[in-house]
mmCIF file of C-alpha atoms in Angstrom:
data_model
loop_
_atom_site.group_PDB
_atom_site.id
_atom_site.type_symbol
_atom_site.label_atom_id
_atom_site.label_comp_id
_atom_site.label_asym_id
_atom_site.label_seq_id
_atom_site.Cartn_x
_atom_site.Cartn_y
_atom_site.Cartn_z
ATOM 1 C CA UNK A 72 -30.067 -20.829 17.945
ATOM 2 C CA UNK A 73 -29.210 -23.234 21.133
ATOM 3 C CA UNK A 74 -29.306 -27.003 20.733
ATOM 4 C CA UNK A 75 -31.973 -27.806 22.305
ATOM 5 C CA UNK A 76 -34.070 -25.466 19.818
ATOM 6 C CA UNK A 77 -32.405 -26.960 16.786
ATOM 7 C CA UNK A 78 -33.849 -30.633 18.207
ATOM 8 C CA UNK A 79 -37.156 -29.074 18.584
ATOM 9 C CA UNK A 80 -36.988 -27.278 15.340
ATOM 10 C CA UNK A 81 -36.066 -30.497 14.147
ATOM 11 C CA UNK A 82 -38.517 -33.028 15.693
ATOM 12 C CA UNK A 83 -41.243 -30.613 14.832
ATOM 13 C CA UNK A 84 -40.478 -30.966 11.158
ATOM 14 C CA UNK A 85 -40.404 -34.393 10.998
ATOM 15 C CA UNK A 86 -43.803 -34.273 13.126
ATOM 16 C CA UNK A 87 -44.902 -32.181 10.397
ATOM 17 C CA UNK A 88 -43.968 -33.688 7.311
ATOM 18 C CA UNK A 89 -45.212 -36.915 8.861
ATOM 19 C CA UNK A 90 -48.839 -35.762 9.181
ATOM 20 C CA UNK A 91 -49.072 -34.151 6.368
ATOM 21 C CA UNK A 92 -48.938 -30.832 8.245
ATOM 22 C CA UNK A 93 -46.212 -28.740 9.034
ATOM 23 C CA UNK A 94 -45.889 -26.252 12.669
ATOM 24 C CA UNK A 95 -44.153 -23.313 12.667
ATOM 25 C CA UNK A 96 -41.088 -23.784 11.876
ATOM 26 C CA UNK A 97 -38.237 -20.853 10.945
ATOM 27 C CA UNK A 98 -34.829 -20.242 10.261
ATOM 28 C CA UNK A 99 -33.596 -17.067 11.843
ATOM 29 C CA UNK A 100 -30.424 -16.030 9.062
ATOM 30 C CA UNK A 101 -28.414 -12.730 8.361
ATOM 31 C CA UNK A 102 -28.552 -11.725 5.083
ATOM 32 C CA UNK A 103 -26.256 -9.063 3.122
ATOM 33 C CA UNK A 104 -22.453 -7.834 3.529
ATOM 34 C CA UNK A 105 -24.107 -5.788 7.151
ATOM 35 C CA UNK A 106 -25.922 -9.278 8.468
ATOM 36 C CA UNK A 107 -29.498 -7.520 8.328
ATOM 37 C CA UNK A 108 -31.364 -10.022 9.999
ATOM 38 C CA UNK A 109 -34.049 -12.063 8.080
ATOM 39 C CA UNK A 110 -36.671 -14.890 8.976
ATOM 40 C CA UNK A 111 -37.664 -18.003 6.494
ATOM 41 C CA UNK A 112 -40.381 -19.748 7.404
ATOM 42 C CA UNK A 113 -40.321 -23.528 6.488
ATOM 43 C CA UNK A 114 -43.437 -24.405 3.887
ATOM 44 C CA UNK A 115 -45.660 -27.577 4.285
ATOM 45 C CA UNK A 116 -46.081 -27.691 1.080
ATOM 46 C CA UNK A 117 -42.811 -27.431 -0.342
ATOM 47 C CA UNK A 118 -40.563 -29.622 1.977
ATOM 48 C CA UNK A 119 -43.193 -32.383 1.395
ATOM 49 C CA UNK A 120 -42.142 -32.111 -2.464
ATOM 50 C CA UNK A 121 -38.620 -32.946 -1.052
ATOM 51 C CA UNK A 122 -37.610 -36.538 -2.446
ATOM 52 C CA UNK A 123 -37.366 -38.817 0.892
ATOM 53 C CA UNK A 124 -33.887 -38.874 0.815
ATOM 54 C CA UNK A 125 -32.992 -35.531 1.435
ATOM 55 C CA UNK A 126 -36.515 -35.005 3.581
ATOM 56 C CA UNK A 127 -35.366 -32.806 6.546
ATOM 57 C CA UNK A 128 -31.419 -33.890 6.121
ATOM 58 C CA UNK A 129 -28.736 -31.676 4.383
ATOM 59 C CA UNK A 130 -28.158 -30.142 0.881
ATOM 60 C CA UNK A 131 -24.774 -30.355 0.116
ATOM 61 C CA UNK A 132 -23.896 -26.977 -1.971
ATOM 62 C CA UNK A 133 -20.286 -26.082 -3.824
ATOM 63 C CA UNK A 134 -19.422 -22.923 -4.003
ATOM 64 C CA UNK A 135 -16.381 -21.521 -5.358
ATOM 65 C CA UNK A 136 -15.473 -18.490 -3.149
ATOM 66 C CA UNK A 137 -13.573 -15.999 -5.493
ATOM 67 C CA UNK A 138 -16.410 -13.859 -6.761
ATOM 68 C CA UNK A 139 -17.910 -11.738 -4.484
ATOM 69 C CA UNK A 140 -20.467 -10.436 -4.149
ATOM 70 C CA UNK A 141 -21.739 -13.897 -5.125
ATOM 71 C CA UNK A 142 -19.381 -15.807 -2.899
ATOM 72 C CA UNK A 143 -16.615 -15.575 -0.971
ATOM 73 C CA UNK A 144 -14.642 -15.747 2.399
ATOM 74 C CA UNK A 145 -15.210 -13.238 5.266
ATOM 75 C CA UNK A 146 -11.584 -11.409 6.633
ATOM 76 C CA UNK A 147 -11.380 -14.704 8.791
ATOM 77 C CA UNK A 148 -10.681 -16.513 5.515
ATOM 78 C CA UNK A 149 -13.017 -19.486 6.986
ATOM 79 C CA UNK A 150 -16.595 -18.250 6.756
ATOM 80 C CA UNK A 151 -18.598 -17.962 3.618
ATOM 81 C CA UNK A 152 -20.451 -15.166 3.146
ATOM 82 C CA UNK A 153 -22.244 -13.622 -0.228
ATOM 83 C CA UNK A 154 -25.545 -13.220 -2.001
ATOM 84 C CA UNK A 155 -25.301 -17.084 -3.206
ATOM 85 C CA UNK A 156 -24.544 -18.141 -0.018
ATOM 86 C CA UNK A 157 -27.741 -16.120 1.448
ATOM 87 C CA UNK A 158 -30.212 -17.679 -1.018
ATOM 88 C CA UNK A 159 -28.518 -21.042 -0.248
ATOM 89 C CA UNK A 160 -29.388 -21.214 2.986
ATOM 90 C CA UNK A 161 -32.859 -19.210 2.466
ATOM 91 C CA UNK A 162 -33.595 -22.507 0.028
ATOM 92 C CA UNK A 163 -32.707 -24.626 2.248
ATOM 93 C CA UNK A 164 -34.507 -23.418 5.100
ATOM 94 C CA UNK A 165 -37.904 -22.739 3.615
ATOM 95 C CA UNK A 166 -37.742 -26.878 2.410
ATOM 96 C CA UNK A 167 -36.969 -27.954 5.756
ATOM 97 C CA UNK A 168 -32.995 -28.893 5.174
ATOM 98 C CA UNK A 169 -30.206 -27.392 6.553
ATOM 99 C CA UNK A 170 -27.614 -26.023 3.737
ATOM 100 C CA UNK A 171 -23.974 -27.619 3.941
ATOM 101 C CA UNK A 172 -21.692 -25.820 2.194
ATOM 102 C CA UNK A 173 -18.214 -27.073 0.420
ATOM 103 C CA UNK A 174 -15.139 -24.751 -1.290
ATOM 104 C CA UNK A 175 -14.451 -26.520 -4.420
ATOM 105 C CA UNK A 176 -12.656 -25.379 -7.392
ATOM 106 C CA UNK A 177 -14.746 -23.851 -10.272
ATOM 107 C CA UNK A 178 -14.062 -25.968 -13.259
ATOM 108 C CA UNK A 179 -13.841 -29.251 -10.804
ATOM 109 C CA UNK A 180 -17.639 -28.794 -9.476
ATOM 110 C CA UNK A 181 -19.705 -30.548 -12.761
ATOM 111 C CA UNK A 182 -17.805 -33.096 -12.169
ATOM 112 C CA UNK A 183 -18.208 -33.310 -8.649
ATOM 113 C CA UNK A 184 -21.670 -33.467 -8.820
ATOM 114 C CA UNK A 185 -21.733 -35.532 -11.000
ATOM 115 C CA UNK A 186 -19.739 -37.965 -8.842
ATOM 116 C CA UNK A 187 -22.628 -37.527 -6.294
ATOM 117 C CA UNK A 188 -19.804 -35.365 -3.999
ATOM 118 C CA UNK A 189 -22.681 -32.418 -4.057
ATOM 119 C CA UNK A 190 -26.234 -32.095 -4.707
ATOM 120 C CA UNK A 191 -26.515 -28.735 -6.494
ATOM 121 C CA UNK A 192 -24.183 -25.603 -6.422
ATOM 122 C CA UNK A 193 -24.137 -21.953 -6.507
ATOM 123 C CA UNK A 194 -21.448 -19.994 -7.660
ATOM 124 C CA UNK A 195 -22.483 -17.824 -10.580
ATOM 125 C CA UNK A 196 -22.276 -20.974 -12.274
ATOM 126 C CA UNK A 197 -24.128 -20.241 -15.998
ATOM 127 C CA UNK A 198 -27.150 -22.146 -17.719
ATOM 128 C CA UNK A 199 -26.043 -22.959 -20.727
ATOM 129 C CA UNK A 200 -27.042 -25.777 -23.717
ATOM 130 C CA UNK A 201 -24.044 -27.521 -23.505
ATOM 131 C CA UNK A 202 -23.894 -28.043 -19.622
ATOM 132 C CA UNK A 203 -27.586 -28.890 -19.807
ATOM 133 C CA UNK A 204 -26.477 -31.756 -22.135
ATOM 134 C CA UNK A 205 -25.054 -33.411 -18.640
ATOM 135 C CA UNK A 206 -27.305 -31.642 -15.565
ATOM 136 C CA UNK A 207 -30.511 -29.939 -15.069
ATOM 137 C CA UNK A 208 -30.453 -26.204 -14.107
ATOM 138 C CA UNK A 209 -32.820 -23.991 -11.968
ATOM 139 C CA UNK A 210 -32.352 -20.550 -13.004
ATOM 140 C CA UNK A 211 -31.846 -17.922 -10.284
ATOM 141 C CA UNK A 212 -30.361 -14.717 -11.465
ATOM 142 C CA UNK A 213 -28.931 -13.068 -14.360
ATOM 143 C CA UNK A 214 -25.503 -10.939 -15.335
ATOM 144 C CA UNK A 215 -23.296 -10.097 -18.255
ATOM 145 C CA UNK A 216 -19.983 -10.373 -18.598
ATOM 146 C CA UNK A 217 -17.228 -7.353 -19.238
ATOM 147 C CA UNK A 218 -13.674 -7.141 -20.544
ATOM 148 C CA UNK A 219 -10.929 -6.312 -17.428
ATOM 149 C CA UNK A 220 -8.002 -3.998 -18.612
ATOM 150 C CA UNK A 221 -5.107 -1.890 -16.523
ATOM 151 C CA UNK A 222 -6.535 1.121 -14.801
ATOM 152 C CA UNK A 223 -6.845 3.472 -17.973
ATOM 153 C CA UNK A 224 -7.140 1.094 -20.897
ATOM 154 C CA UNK A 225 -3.516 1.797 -21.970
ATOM 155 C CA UNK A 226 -3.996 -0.255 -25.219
ATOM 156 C CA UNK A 227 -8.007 1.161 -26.277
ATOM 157 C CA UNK A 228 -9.388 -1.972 -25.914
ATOM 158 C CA UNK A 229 -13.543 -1.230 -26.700
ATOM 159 C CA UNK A 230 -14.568 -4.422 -27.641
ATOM 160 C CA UNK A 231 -14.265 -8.146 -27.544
ATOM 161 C CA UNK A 232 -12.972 -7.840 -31.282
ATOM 162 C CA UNK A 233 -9.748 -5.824 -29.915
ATOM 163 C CA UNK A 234 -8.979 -8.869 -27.975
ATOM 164 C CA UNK A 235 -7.713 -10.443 -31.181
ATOM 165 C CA UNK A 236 -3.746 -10.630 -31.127
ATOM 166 C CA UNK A 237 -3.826 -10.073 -27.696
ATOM 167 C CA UNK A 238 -3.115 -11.811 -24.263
ATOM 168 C CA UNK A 239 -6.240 -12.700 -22.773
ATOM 169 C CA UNK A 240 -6.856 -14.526 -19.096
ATOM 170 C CA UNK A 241 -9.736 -16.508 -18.579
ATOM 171 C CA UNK A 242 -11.343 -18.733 -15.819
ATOM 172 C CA UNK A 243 -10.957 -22.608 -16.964
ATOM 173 C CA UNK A 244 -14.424 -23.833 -18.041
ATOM 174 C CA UNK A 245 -16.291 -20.520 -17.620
ATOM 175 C CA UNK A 246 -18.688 -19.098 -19.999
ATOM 176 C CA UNK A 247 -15.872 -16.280 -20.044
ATOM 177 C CA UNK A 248 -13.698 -18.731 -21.337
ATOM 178 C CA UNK A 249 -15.706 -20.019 -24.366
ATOM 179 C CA UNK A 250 -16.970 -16.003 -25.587
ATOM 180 C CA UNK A 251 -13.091 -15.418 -25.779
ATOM 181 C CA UNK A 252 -12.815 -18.670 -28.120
ATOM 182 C CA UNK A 253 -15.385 -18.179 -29.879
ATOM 183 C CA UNK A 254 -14.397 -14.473 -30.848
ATOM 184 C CA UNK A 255 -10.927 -16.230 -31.221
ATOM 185 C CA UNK A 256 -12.760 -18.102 -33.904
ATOM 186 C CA UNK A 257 -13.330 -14.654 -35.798
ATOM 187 C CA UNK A 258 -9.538 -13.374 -35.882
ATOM 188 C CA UNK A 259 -8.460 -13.414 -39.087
ATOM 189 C CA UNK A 260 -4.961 -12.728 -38.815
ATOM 190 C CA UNK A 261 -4.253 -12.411 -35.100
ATOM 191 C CA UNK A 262 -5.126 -15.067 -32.940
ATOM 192 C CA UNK A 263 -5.920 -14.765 -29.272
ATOM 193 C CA UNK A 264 -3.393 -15.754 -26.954
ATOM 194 C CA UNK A 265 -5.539 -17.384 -24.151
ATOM 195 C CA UNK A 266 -4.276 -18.019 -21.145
ATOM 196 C CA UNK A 267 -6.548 -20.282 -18.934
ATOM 197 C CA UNK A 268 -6.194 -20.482 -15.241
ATOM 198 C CA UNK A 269 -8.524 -22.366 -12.343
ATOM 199 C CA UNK A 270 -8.868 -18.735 -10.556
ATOM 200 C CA UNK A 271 -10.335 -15.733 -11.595
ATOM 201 C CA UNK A 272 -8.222 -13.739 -9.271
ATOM 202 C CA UNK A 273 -4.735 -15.821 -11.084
ATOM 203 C CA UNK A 274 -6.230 -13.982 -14.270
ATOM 204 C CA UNK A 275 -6.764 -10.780 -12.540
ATOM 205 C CA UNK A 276 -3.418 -11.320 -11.647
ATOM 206 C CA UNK A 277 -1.880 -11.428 -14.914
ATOM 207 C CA UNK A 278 -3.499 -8.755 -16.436
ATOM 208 C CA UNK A 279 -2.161 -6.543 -13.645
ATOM 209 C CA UNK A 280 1.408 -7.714 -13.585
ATOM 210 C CA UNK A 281 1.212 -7.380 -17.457
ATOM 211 C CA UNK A 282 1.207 -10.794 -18.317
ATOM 212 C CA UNK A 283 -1.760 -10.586 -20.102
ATOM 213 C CA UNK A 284 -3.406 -7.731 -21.483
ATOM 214 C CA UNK A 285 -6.866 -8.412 -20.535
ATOM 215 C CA UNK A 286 -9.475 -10.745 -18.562
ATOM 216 C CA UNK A 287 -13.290 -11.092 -18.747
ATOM 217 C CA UNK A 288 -15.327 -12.380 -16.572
ATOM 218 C CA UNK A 289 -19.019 -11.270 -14.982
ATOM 219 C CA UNK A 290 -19.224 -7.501 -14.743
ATOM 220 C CA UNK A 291 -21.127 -7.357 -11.168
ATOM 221 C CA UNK A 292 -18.113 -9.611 -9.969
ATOM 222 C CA UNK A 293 -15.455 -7.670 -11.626
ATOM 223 C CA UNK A 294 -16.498 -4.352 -10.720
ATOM 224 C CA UNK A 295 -17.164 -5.758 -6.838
ATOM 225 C CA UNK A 296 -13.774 -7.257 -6.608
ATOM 226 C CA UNK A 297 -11.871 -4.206 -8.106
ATOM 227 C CA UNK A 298 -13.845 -1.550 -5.784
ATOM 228 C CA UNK A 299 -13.040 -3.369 -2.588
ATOM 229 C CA UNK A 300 -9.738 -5.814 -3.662
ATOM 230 C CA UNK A 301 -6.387 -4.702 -2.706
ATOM 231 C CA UNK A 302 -4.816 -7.295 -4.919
ATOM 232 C CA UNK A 303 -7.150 -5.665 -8.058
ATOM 233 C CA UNK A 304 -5.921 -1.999 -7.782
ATOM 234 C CA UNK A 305 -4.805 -1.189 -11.118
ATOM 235 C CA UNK A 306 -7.490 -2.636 -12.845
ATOM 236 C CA UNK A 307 -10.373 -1.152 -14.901
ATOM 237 C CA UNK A 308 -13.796 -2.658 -15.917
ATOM 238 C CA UNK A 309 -14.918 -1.871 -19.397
ATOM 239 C CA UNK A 310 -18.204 -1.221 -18.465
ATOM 240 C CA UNK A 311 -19.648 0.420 -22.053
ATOM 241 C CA UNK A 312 -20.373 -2.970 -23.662
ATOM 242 C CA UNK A 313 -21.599 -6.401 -21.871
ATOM 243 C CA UNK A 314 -20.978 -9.775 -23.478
ATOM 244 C CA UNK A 315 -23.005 -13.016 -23.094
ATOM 245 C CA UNK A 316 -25.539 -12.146 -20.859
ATOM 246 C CA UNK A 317 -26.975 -15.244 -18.869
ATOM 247 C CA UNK A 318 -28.929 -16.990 -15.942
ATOM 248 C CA UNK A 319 -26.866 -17.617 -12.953
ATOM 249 C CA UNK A 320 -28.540 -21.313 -12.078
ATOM 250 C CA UNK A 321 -28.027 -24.288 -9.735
ATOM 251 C CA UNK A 322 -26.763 -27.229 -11.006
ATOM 252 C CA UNK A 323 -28.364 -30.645 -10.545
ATOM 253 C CA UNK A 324 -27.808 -34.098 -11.830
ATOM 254 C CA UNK A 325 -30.876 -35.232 -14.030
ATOM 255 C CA UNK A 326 -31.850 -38.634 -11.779
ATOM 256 C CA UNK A 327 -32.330 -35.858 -9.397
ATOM 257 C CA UNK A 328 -34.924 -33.978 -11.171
ATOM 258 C CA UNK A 329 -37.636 -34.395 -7.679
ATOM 259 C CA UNK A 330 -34.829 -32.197 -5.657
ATOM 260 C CA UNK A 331 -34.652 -29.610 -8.920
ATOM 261 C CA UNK A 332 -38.108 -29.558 -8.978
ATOM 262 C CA UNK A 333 -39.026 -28.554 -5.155
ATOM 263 C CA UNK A 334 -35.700 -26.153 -5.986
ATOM 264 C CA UNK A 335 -37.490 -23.879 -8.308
ATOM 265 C CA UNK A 336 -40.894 -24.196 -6.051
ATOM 266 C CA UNK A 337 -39.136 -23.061 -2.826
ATOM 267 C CA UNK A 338 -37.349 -19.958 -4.971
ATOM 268 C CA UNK A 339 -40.713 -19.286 -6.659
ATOM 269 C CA UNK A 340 -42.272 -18.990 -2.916
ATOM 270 C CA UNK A 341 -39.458 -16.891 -1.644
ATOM 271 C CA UNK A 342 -40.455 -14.524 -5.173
ATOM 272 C CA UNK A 343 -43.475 -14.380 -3.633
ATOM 273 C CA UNK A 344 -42.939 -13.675 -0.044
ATOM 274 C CA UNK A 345 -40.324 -10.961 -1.134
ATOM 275 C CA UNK A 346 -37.386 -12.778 0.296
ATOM 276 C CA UNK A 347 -35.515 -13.162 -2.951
ATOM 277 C CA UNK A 348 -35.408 -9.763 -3.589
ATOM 278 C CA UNK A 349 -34.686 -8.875 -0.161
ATOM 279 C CA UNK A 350 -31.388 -10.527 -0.032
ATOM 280 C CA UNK A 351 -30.537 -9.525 -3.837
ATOM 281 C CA UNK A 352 -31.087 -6.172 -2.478
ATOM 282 C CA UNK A 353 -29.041 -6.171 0.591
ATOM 283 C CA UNK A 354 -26.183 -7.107 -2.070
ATOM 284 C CA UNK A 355 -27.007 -4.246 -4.516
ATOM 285 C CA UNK A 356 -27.813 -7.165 -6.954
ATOM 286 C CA UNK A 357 -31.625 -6.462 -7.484
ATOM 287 C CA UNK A 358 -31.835 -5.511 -11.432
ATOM 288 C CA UNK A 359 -30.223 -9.140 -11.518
ATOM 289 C CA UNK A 360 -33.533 -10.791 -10.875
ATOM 290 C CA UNK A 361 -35.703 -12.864 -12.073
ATOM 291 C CA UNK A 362 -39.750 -12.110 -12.926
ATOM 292 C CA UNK A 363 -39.856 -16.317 -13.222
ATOM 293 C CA UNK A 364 -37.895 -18.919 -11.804
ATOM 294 C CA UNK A 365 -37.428 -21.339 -14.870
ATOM 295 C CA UNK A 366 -35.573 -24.777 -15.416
ATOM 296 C CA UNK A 367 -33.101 -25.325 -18.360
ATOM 297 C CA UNK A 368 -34.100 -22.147 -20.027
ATOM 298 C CA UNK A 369 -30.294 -21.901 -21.236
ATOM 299 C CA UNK A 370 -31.122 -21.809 -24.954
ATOM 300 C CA UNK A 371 -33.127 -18.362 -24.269
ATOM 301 C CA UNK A 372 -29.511 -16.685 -23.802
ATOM 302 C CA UNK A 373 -27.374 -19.467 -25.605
ATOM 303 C CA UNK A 374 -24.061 -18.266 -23.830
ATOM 304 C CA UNK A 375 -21.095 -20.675 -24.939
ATOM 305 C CA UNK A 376 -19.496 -23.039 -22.516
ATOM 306 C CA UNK A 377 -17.193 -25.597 -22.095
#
């Protein structure tokens, strides 16, 4: 899109919003690991639930981009591309704003937008009861999470119970990280060994150099990164059982609750103008949908989190 059509784009908007009526407006965005081209049309209705002061600005989004398909970096290690990323900017788009996205660490992004650094993020980031005891969630997706061994399960791991006296790898703060403690909990004899790291792929890491004998984390990630991951060959996803099943949701602080709230409308409309599943399909990521967009609905799943 030239500049001059991202003015008009622009002033038309803010014509728009300001009348109480909104013109044509669309964003024109590539969707999927191929870039299949697909349009979102801004909605009158929607960006005028937008609280003023994000009304036709920015939404600052963190991402963490070591989970694909969800999120990651293209080969030029600079541009973000993945199925979080494409409803991001679909979001965005059909409430009038322009998505601005910003790498950040997993366990460091609560806090960050908390801090007001960020004003939501997506990153397979889970909806659970004790995160919703500091932000307010909008629930986009769902997935399980899997147990990562060495290519052939050399030591017969089959559930999350044979984890106990072992090595285990997990992402810091993850809903990964608090199943493993809490089946830690239930070792009688044999305590886990967990090993806690910032990056899923340092845990990936140690299982295949040996230094741990296992890792979980979500299986659509897991099984992504190991089919099409150099650095994963080796590794095997125990794909017979699923643990803590959950939403995927978008994080916002509760004083922001107008911005959570035109959120879940804009995802709701994109339900209904088949957009959301159009860019969970071009992922391969459509049984992970949603029939309803809800908010807080962490309790229906209960995963454990730090």
């Amino acid at each position: 899109m030239s500049i001059l059509s991202t003015v008009a784009r622009a002033v038309a908007l803010a014509s728009a919003l300001a009348g109480g009526t909104l013109a044509a407006c669309a964003a024109d965005l590539k969707i999927g690991p191929n870039g299949t081209p697909l349009t979102v049309d801004t909605a009158a209705d929607l960006a005028a639930k937008v609280p003023d002061a994000f009304k036709g600005g920015t939404l600052k989004i963190a991402t963490d981009p070591s989970s694909p398909p969800y999120t990651y970096y293209q080969a030029d290690g600079q541009t973000l591309i993945g199925s979080d990323i494409d409803l991001g900017n679909a979001v965005a788009a059909k409430l009038g704003l322009k998505a601005e996205w910003s790498a950040v660490k997993f366990p460091g992004i609560i806090a960050a937008i908390e801090a007001k650094r960020f004003d939501t993020a997506l990153t397979g980031m889970g909806d659970t009861p004790a995160r919703e005891q500091k932000l307010d969630f909008v629930d986009y997706s769902t997935d399980g999470n899997a147990i990562v061994v060495l290519k052939g399960n050399p030591l017969a791991i089959k559930t999350i119970a044979d984890l106990c006296g072992r090595h285990v790898a997990v992402l810091q703060g993850s809903v990964m990280q608090g199943l493993v403690e809490k089946q830690d909990g239930k070792c009688a004899d044999k305590k886990i060994d967990i090993q806690v790291f910032q990056d899923i792929n340092q845990a990936l890491l140690q299982v295949r150099t040996k230094r741990a004998d296992a890792t979980m984390y979500q299986y659509g990630v897991a099984a992504y990164v190991i089919q099409t991951s150099p650095d994963a060959a080796g590794l095997e996803v125990l794909a017979f059982e699923q643990y803590g099943t959950g939403y995927n949701a978008m994080p916002f602080r509760k004083s922001d609750s107008g911005l959570r709230d035109a959120v879940q409308a804009a995802l709701s409309a994109m339900k209904a103008d088949g957009s959301y599943e159009k860019i969970l399909t071009a992922w391969g990521m459509q049984a992970n949908g949603l029939e309803k967009i809800t908010v807080n609905d962490g309790l229906r799943f209960n995963q454990p989190s730090n």
